[in-house]
CSV table of C-alpha atoms in Angstrom, one decimal:
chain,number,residue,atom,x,y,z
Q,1,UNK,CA,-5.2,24.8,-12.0
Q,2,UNK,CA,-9.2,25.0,-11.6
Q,3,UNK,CA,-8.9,20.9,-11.8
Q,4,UNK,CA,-6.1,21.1,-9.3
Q,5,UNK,CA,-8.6,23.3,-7.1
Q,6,UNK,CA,-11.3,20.4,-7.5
Q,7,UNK,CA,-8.9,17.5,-6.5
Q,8,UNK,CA,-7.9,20.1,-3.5
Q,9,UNK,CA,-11.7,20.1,-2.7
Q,10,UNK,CA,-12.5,16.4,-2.7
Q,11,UNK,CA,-9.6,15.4,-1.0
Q,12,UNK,CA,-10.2,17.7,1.7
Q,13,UNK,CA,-13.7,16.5,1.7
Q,14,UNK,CA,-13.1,13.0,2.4
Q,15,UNK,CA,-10.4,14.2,5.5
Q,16,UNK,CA,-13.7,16.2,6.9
Q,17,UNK,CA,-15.7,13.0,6.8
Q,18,UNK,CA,-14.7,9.0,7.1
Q,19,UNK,CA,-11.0,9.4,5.8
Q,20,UNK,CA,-10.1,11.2,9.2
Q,21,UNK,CA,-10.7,8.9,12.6
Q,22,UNK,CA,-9.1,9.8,16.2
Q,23,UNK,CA,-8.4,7.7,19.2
Q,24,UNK,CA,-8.3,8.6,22.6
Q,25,UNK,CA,-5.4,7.3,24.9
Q,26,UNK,CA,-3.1,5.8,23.1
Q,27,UNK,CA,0.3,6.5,21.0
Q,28,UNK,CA,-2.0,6.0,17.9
Q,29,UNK,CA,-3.5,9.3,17.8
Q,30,UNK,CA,-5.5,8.7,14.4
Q,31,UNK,CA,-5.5,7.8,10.7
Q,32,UNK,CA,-6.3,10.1,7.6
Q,33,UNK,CA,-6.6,9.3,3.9
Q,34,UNK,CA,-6.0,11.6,0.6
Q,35,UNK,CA,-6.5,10.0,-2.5
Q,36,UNK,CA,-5.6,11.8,-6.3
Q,37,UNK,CA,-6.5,8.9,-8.6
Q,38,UNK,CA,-4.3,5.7,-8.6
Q,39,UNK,CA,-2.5,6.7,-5.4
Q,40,UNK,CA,-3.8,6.9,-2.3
Q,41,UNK,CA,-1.8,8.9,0.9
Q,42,UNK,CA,-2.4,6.8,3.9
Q,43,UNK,CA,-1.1,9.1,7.6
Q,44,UNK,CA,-1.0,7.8,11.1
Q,45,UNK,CA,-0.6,10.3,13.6
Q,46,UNK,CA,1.6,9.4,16.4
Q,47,UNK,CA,2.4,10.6,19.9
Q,48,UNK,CA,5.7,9.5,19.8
Q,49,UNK,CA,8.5,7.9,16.9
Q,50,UNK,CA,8.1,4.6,16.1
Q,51,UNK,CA,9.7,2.0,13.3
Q,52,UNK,CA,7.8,0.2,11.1
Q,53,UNK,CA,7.7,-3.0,9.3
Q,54,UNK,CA,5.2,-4.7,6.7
Q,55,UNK,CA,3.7,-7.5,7.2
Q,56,UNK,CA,1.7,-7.7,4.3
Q,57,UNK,CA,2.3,-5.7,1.1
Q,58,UNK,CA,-1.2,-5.5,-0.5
Q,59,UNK,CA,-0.8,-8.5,-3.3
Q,60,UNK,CA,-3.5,-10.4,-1.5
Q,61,UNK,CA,-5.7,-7.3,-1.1
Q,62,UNK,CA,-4.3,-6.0,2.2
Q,63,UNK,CA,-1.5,-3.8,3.6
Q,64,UNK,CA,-0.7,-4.7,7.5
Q,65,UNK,CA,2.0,-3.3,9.0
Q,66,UNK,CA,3.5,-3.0,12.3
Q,67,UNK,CA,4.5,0.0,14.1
Q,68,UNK,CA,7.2,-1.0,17.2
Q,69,UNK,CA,7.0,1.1,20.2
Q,70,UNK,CA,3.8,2.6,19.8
Q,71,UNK,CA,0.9,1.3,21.5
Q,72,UNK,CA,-2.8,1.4,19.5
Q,73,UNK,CA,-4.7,2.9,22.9
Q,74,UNK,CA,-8.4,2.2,22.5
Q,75,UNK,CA,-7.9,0.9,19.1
Q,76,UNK,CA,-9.4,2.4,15.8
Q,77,UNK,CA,-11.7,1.3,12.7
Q,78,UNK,CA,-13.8,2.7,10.4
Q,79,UNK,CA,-13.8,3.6,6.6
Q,80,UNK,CA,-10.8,4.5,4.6
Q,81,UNK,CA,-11.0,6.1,0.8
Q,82,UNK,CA,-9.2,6.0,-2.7
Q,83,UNK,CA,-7.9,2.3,-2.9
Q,84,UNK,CA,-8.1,1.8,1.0
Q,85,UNK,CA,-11.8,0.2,1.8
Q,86,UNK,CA,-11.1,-0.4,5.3
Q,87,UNK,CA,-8.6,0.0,8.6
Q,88,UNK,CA,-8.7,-1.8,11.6
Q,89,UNK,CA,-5.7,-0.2,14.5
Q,90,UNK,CA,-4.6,-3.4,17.3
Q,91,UNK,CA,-2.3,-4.8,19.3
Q,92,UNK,CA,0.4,-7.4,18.3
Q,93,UNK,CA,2.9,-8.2,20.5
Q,94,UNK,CA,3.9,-4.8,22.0
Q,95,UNK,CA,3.5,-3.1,18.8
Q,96,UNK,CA,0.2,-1.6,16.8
Q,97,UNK,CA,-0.8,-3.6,13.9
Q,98,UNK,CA,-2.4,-1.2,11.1
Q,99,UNK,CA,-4.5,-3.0,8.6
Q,100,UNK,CA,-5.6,-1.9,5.6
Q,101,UNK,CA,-8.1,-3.8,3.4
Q,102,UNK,CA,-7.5,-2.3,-0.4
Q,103,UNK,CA,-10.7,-1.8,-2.3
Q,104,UNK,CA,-8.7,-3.0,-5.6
Q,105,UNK,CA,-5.2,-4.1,-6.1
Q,106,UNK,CA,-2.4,-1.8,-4.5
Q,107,UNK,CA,0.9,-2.1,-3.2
Q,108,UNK,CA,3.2,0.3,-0.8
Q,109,UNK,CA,5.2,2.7,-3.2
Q,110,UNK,CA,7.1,4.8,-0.2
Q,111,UNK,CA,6.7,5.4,3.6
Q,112,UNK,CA,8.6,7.1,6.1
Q,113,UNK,CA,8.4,8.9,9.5
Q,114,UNK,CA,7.7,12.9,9.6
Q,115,UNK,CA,9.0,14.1,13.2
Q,116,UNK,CA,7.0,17.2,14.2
Q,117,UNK,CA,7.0,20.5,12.6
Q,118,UNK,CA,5.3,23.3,10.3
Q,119,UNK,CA,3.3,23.4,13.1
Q,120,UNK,CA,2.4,20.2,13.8
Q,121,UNK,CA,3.3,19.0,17.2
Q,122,UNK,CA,3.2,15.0,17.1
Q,123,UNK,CA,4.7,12.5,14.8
Q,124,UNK,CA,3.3,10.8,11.5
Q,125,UNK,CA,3.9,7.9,9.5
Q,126,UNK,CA,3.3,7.8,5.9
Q,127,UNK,CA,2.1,5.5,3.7
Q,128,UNK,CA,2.0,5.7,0.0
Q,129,UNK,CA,-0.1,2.9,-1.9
Q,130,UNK,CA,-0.2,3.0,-5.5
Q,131,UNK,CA,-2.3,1.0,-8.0
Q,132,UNK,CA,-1.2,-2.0,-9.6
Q,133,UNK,CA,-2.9,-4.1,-12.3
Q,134,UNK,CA,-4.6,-6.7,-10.3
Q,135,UNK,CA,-7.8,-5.0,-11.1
Q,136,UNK,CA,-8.5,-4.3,-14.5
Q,137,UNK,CA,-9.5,-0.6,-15.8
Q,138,UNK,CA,-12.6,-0.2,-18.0
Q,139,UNK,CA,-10.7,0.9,-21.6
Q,140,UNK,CA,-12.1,4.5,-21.9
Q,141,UNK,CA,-11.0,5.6,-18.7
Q,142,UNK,CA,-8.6,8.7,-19.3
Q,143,UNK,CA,-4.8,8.3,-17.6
Q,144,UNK,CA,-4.1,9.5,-14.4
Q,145,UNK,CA,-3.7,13.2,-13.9
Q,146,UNK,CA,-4.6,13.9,-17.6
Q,147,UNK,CA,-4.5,17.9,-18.5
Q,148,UNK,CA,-7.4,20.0,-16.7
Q,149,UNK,CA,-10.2,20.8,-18.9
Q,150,UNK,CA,-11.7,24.4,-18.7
Q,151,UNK,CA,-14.7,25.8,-20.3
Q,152,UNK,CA,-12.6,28.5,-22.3
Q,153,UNK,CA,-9.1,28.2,-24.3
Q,154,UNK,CA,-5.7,27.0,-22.2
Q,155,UNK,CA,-3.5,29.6,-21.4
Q,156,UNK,CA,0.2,28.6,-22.3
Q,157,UNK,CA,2.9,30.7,-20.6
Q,158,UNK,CA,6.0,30.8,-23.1
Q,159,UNK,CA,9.4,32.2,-21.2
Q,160,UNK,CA,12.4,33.3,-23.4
Q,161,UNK,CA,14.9,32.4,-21.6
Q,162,UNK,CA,18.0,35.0,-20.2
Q,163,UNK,CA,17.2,38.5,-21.7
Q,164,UNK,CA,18.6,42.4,-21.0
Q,165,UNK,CA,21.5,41.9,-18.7
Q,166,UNK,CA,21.8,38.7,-18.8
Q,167,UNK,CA,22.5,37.2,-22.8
Q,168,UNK,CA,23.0,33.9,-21.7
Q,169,UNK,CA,24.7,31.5,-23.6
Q,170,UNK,CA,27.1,33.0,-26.8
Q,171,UNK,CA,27.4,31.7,-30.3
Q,172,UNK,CA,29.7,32.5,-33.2
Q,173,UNK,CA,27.2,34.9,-34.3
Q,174,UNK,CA,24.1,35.9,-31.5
Q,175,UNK,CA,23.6,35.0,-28.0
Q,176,UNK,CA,20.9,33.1,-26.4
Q,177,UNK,CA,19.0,35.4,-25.1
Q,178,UNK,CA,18.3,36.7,-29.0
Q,179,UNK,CA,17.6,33.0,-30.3
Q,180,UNK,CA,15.3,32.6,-27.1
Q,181,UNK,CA,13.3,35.7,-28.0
Q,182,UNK,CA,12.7,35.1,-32.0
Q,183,UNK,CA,11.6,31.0,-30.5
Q,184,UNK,CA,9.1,32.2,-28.3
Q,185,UNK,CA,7.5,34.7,-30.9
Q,186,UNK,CA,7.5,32.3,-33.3
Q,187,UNK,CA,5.8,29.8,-31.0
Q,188,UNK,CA,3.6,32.4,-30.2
Q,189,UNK,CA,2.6,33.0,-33.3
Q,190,UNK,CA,2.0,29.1,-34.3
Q,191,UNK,CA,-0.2,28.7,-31.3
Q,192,UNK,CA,-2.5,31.8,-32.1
Q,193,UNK,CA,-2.8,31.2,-35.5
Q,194,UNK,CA,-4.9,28.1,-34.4
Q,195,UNK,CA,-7.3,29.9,-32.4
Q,196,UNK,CA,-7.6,27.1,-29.7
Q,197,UNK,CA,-5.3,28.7,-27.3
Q,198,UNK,CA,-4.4,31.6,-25.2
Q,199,UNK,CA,-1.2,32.9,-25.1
Q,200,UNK,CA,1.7,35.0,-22.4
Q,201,UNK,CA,5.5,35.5,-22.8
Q,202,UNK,CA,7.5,36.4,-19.7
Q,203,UNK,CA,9.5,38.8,-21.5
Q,204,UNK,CA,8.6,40.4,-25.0
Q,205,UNK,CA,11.6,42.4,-25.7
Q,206,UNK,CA,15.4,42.7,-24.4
Q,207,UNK,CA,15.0,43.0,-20.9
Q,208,UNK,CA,15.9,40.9,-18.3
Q,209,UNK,CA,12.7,39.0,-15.7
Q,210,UNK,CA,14.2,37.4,-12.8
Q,211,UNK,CA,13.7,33.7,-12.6
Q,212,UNK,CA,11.1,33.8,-9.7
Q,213,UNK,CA,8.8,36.3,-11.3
Q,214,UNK,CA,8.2,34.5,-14.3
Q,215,UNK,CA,7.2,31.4,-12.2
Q,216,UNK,CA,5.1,34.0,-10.8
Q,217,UNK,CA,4.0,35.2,-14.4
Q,218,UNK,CA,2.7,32.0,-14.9
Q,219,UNK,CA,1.0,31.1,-11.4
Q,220,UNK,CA,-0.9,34.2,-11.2
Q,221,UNK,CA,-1.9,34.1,-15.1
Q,222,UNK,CA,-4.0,30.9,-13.7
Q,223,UNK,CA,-1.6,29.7,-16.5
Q,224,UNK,CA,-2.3,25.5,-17.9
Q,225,UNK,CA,1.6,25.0,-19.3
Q,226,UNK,CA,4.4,26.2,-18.9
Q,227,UNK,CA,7.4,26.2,-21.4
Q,228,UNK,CA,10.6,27.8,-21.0
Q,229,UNK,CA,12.8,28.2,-24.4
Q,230,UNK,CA,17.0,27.8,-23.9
Q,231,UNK,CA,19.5,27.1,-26.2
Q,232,UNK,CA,22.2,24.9,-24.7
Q,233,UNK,CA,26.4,25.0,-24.4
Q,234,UNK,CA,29.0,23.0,-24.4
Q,235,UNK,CA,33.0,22.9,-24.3
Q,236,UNK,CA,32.6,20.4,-27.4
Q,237,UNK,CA,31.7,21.9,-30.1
Q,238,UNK,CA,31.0,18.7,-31.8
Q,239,UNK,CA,28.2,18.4,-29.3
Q,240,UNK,CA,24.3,19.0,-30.8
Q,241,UNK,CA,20.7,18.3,-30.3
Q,242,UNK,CA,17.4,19.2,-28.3
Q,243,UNK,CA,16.5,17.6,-24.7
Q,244,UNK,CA,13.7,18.6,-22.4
Q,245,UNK,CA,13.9,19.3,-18.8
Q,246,UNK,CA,11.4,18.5,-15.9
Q,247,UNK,CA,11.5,19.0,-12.1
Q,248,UNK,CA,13.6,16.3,-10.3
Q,249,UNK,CA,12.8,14.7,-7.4
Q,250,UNK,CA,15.3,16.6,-5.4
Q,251,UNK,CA,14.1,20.4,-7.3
Q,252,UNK,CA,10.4,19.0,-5.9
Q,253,UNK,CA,11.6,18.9,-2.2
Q,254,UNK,CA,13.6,22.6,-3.0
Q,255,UNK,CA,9.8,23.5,-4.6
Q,256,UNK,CA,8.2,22.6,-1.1
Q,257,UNK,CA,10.9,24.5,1.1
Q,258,UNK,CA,10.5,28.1,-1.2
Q,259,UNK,CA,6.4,27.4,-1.7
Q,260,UNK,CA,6.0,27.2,2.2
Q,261,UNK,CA,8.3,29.8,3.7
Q,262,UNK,CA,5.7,32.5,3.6
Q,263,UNK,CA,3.4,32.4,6.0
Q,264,UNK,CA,0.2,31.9,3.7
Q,265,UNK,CA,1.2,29.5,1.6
Q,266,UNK,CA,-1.9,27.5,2.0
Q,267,UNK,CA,-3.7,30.3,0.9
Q,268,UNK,CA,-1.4,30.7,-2.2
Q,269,UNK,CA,-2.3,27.3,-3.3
Q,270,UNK,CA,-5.8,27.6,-2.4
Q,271,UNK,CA,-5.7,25.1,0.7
Q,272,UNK,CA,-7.9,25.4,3.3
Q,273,UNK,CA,-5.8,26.4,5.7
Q,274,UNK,CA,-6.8,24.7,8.6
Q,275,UNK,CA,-4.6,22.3,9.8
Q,276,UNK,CA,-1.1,22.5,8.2
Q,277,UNK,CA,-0.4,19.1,8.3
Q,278,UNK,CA,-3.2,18.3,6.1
Q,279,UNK,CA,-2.4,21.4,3.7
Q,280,UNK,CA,1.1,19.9,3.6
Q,281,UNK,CA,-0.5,17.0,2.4
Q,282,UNK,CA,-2.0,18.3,-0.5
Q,283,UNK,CA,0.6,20.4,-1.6
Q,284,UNK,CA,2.3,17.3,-1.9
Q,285,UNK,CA,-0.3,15.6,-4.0
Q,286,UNK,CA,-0.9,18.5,-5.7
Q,287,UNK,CA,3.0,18.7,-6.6
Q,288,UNK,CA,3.1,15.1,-7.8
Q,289,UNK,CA,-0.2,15.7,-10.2
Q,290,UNK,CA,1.7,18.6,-11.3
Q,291,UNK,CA,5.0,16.7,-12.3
Q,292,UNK,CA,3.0,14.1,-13.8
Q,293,UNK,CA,1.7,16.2,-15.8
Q,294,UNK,CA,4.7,17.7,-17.0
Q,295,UNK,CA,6.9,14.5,-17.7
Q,296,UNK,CA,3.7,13.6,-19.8
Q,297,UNK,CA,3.8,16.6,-22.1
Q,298,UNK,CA,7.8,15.8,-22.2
Q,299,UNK,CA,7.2,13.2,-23.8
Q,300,UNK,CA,4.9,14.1,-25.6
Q,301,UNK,CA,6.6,17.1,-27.4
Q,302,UNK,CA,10.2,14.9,-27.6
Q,303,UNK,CA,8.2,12.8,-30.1
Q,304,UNK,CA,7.2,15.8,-32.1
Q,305,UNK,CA,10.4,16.9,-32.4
Q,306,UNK,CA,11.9,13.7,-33.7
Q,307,UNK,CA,9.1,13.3,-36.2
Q,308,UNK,CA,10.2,16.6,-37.6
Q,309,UNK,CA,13.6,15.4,-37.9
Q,310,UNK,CA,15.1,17.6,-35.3
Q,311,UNK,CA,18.3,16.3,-34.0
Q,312,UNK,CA,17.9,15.2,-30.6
Q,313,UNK,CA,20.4,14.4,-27.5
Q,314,UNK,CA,20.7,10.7,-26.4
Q,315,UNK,CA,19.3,11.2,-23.6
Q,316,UNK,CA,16.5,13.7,-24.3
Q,317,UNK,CA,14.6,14.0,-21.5
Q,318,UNK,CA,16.6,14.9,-18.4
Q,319,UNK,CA,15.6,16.4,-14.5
Q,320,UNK,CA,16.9,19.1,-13.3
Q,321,UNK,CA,16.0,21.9,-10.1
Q,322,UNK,CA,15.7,24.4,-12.3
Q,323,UNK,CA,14.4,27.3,-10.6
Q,324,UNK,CA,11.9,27.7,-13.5
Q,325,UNK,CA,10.4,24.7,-12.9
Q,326,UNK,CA,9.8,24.8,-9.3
Q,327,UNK,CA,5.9,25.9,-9.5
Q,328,UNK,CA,3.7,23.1,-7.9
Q,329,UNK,CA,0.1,23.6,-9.2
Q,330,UNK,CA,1.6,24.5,-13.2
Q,331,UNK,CA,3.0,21.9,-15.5
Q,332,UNK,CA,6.2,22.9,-16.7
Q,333,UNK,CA,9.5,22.3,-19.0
Q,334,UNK,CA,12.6,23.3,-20.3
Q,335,UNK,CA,13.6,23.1,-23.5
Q,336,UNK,CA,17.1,23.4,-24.7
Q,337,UNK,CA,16.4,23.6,-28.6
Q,338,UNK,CA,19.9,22.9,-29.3
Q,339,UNK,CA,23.7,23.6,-28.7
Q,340,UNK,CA,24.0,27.5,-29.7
Q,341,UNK,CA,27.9,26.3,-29.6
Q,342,UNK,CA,27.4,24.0,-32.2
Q,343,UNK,CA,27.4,25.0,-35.9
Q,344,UNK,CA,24.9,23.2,-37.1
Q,345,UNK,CA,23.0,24.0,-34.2
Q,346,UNK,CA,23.2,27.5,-34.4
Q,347,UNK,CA,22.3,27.7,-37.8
Q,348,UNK,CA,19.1,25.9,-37.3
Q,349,UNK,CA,18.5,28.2,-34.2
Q,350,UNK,CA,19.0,31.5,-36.3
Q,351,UNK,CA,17.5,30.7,-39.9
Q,352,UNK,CA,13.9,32.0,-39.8
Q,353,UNK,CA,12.5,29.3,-42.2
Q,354,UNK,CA,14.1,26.6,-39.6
Q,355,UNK,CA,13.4,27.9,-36.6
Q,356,UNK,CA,9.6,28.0,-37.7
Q,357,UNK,CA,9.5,24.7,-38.6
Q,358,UNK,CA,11.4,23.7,-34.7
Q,359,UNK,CA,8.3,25.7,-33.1
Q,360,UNK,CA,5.5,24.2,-35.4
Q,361,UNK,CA,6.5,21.5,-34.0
Q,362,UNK,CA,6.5,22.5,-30.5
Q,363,UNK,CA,3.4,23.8,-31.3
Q,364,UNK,CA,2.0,20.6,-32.4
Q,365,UNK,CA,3.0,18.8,-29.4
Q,366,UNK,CA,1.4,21.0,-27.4
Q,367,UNK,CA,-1.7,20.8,-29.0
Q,368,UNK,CA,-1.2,16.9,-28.8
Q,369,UNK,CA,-1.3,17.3,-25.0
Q,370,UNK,CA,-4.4,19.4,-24.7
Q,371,UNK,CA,-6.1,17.6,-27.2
Q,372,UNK,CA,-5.5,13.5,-26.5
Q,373,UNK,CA,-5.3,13.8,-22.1
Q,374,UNK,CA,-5.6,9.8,-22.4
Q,375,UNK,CA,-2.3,9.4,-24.4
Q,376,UNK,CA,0.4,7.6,-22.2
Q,377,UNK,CA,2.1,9.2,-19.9
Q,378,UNK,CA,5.7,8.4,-17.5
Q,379,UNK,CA,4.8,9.1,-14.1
Q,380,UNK,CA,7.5,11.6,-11.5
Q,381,UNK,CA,8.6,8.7,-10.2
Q,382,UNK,CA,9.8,6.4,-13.4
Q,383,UNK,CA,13.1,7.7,-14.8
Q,384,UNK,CA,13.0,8.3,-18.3
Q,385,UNK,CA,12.9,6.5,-21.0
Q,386,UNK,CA,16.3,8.3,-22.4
Q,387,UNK,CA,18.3,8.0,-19.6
């Protein structure tokens, strides 16, 4: 989260200085720029709606588009930032013309129209330009939105899931709220014994933690990963094998609607609090670094626990808007360790000698991920590899 913070910082920096131009009469009120590493967050602030069309889609260095029904006033230049070198804001035809001269090779990923709201009274129009591979990357440079470095040890936030009133799932012999418990202690236990982390569970005994509070365990810990432990059910009892959950697109836009209905939310996050359009802005960046983050260390831990021979799902790494998930600024998982209805399953999940073996390799994964930040990772917006 402190590297979270620093992107926060800069990115607010460059909308205090050249990423943030205003017009005067006109529909085209302004533009603004946030950029978080290969992406780059382009906004144009309207007075009124207006449809837009590209004209150019950045393979020859430029983005132009138009924007029908909105006129460009006095017109605007300046500076942009991130992979956007330059804008120019004119007149074509009736419409504006936005240009955008790219600093390196980009192309349009998303835009769309935001009417007004949270406070904001006017209209924008997005733009989101991602890098491509038209400019080369010097070979040491670490992936995009590697894990945060700090001074001291990580914190990892472990979450047994169900507990006290709630047993979750039930097997021929124990329920999953038992088998969720001895996991995380175990895994506790594996990451302590190497002395390079910190460790907090959400629950340490049979009681039950409501869903939201151990988000909150974890966010106010300052906490660097999250991992939630489940074992998994099924009406076939045939049916085995591990898979690993991360926040799906439609869990992020749930994320955004809970993290802002208070009314300091910006503060929460550590925003500025200025202007809550820009603050909306960030959170949105700083929800996307998050989820990158998190479908990295998927990865990352699903080929740990095939190397130790752990039977897996087909389609191991799944989305989902699990409510455990939801917390923007910590990267986080679910991880079904098996079908607690399956026998096999189950007696992997309850034998002591197995079940330290699953978490040593959990354990070794997560070390993985603090350890190599430059490994490669699948970004929020490319489904997985499993299906």
């Amino acid at each position: 989260m402190t590297a979270l913070a620093f992107v926060v910082i800069c990115v607010v920096g460059l909308f205090a200085t050249r990423g943030l131009a205003w017009g005067g009469n006109g529909d085209v009120l302004g533009i603004r720029f946030g950029a978080d590493g290969d992406r780059t967050r382009v906004v144009i602030d309207l007075e009124k709606a207006a449809q837009g069309r590209v004209i150019d889609t950045g393979a020859d260095g430029r983005v132009t588009l138009a924007l029908n029904g909105v006129s460009p006033g006095r017109g605007l230049d300046g500076g942009g930032s991130g992979l956007v070198r330059s804008y120019q804001v004119s007149s074509s035809g009736g419409a504006s013309r936005i240009m955008l001269e790219l600093a390196r090779g980009g192309e349009i990923e998303r835009r769309f129209l935001l009417p007004p709201g949270d406070g904001v009274t006017h209209y924008r129009y997005v733009v989101d330009i991602k890098a491509t591979g038209a400019a080369a990357r010097p070979a040491s440079r670490p992936a995009q939105n590697p894990p945060p470095r700090r001074a001291g040890r990580p914190l990892v936030v472990i979450d047994a899931g169900h507990g006290g009133r709630d047993p979750g799932a039930q097997g021929a012999a124990v329920n999953e709220s038992q088998v969720t418990l001895a996991a995380a202690l175990a895994l506790k236990a594996e990451l302590e014994k190497t002395g390079r982390y910190r460790v907090r569970l959400t629950r340490e005994t049979n009681t039950y933690v409501d869903l939201y509070r151990r988000v909150a365990i974890a966010r106010q810990a300052d906490a660097d990963l999250f991992i939630s432990l489940h074992a998994d059910a099924g009406s076939d009892p045939a049916l085995r094998g591990a898979s690993v959950y991360t926040l799906s697109e439609q869990g992020a836009g749930r994320a955004v609607r809970e993290f802002t209905r208070g009314d300091n939310w910006g503060r929460d996050l550590r925003l500025p609090g200025r202007d809550p359009s820009v603050d909306r802005i960030l959170l949105d960046m700083t929800q996307r670094a998050t989820q990158n983050r998190s479908a990295q260390f998927a990865r990352v831990l699903l080929t740990h626990l095939e190397a130790s021979e752990h039977p897996l799902l087909r389609r191991s790494h799944r989305d989902a808007g699990l409510a455990v998930l939801l917390a923007p600024d910590v990267p986080a998982v679910l991880l079904e360790m098996g079908f607690i209805t399956n026998p096999d399953d189950e007696r992997l999940l309850t034998d002591e000698r197995a079940r330290r073996r699953l978490m040593k390799a959990v354990a070794d994964g997560i070390d993985r991920y603090f350890r190599e930040p430059s490994a490669p990772i699948m970004t929020a917006a490319t489904p997985s590899a499993n299906g």
